[in-house]
PDB file of C-alpha atoms in Angstrom:
ATOM      1  CA  UNK A 992       0.000   0.000   0.000  1.00  0.00           C
ATOM      2  CA  UNK A 993       2.697   2.493   0.950  1.00  0.00           C
ATOM      3  CA  UNK A 994       4.617   1.638  -2.213  1.00  0.00           C
ATOM      4  CA  UNK A 995       1.583   2.540  -4.316  1.00  0.00           C
ATOM      5  CA  UNK A 996       1.027   5.799  -2.455  1.00  0.00           C
ATOM      6  CA  UNK A 997       4.695   6.755  -2.805  1.00  0.00           C
ATOM      7  CA  UNK A 998       4.643   5.981  -6.529  1.00  0.00           C
ATOM      8  CA  UNK A 999       1.461   7.997  -7.028  1.00  0.00           C
ATOM      9  CA  UNK A1000       2.813  10.948  -5.044  1.00  0.00           C
ATOM     10  CA  UNK A1001       6.069  10.836  -7.011  1.00  0.00           C
ATOM     11  CA  UNK A1002       4.218  10.903 -10.312  1.00  0.00           C
ATOM     12  CA  UNK A1003       2.087  13.836  -9.142  1.00  0.00           C
ATOM     13  CA  UNK A1004       5.209  15.770  -8.098  1.00  0.00           C
ATOM     14  CA  UNK A1005       6.853  15.022 -11.458  1.00  0.00           C
ATOM     15  CA  UNK A1006       3.756  16.264 -13.310  1.00  0.00           C
ATOM     16  CA  UNK A1007       3.799  19.420 -11.193  1.00  0.00           C
ATOM     17  CA  UNK A1008       7.490  19.899 -12.057  1.00  0.00           C
ATOM     18  CA  UNK A1009       6.756  19.409 -15.745  1.00  0.00           C
ATOM     19  CA  UNK A1010       3.947  21.943 -15.703  1.00  0.00           C
ATOM     20  CA  UNK A1011       6.099  24.416 -13.766  1.00  0.00           C
ATOM     21  CA  UNK A1012       8.922  23.952 -16.274  1.00  0.00           C
ATOM     22  CA  UNK A1013       6.721  25.002 -19.163  1.00  0.00           C
ATOM     23  CA  UNK A1014       6.878  28.712 -19.856  1.00  0.00           C
ATOM     24  CA  UNK A1015       3.307  29.697 -19.059  1.00  0.00           C
ATOM     25  CA  UNK A1016       2.782  33.385 -18.382  1.00  0.00           C
ATOM     26  CA  UNK A1017       0.630  32.867 -15.284  1.00  0.00           C
ATOM     27  CA  UNK A1018       3.099  30.524 -13.562  1.00  0.00           C
ATOM     28  CA  UNK A1019       5.652  32.321 -11.422  1.00  0.00           C
ATOM     29  CA  UNK A1020       7.801  29.853  -9.543  1.00  0.00           C
ATOM     30  CA  UNK A1021      11.473  30.036  -8.558  1.00  0.00           C
ATOM     31  CA  UNK A1022      13.829  27.839 -10.548  1.00  0.00           C
ATOM     32  CA  UNK A1023      15.237  26.226  -7.396  1.00  0.00           C
ATOM     33  CA  UNK A1024      11.741  25.025  -6.470  1.00  0.00           C
ATOM     34  CA  UNK A1025      11.237  23.454  -9.877  1.00  0.00           C
ATOM     35  CA  UNK A1026      14.611  21.697  -9.617  1.00  0.00           C
ATOM     36  CA  UNK A1027      13.736  20.323  -6.173  1.00  0.00           C
ATOM     37  CA  UNK A1028      10.413  19.045  -7.537  1.00  0.00           C
ATOM     38  CA  UNK A1029      12.219  17.172 -10.333  1.00  0.00           C
ATOM     39  CA  UNK A1030      14.752  15.682  -7.915  1.00  0.00           C
ATOM     40  CA  UNK A1031      12.189  14.840  -5.221  1.00  0.00           C
ATOM     41  CA  UNK A1032       9.724  13.301  -7.643  1.00  0.00           C
ATOM     42  CA  UNK A1033      12.421  11.187  -9.272  1.00  0.00           C
ATOM     43  CA  UNK A1034      13.652   9.948  -5.882  1.00  0.00           C
ATOM     44  CA  UNK A1035      10.108   9.096  -4.788  1.00  0.00           C
ATOM     45  CA  UNK A1036       9.431   7.084  -7.949  1.00  0.00           C
ATOM     46  CA  UNK A1037      12.791   5.297  -7.753  1.00  0.00           C
ATOM     47  CA  UNK A1038      12.336   4.357  -4.095  1.00  0.00           C
ATOM     48  CA  UNK A1039       8.822   3.081  -4.771  1.00  0.00           C
ATOM     49  CA  UNK A1040      10.047   1.100  -7.778  1.00  0.00           C
ATOM     50  CA  UNK A1041      13.005  -0.478  -5.943  1.00  0.00           C
ATOM     51  CA  UNK A1042      11.180  -1.125  -2.651  1.00  0.00           C
ATOM     52  CA  UNK A1043      10.757  -4.845  -2.030  1.00  0.00           C
ATOM     53  CA  UNK A1044       8.766  -4.446   1.191  1.00  0.00           C
ATOM     54  CA  UNK A1045       9.126  -6.480   4.343  1.00  0.00           C
ATOM     55  CA  UNK A1046      10.104 -10.096   3.931  1.00  0.00           C
ATOM     56  CA  UNK A1047       8.304 -12.717   5.977  1.00  0.00           C
ATOM     57  CA  UNK A1048       9.958 -15.801   7.410  1.00  0.00           C
ATOM     58  CA  UNK A1049       8.599 -17.970   4.609  1.00  0.00           C
ATOM     59  CA  UNK A1050      10.247 -15.749   1.949  1.00  0.00           C
ATOM     60  CA  UNK A1051      13.726 -15.905   3.517  1.00  0.00           C
TER      61      UNK A1051
END
């Protein structure tokens, strides 16, 4: 469950970064904030993708 939520949140942050990166006249956002969105979203998606979850005794 947490893996799904993290993946979804990461995708939402990446979409927000993409929209902020586009040069739309009404969007005024500092460049450093856009960069942090790209980095944070990418990290969130990577962690969710690589997360194996807890292993039970039977899986060991």
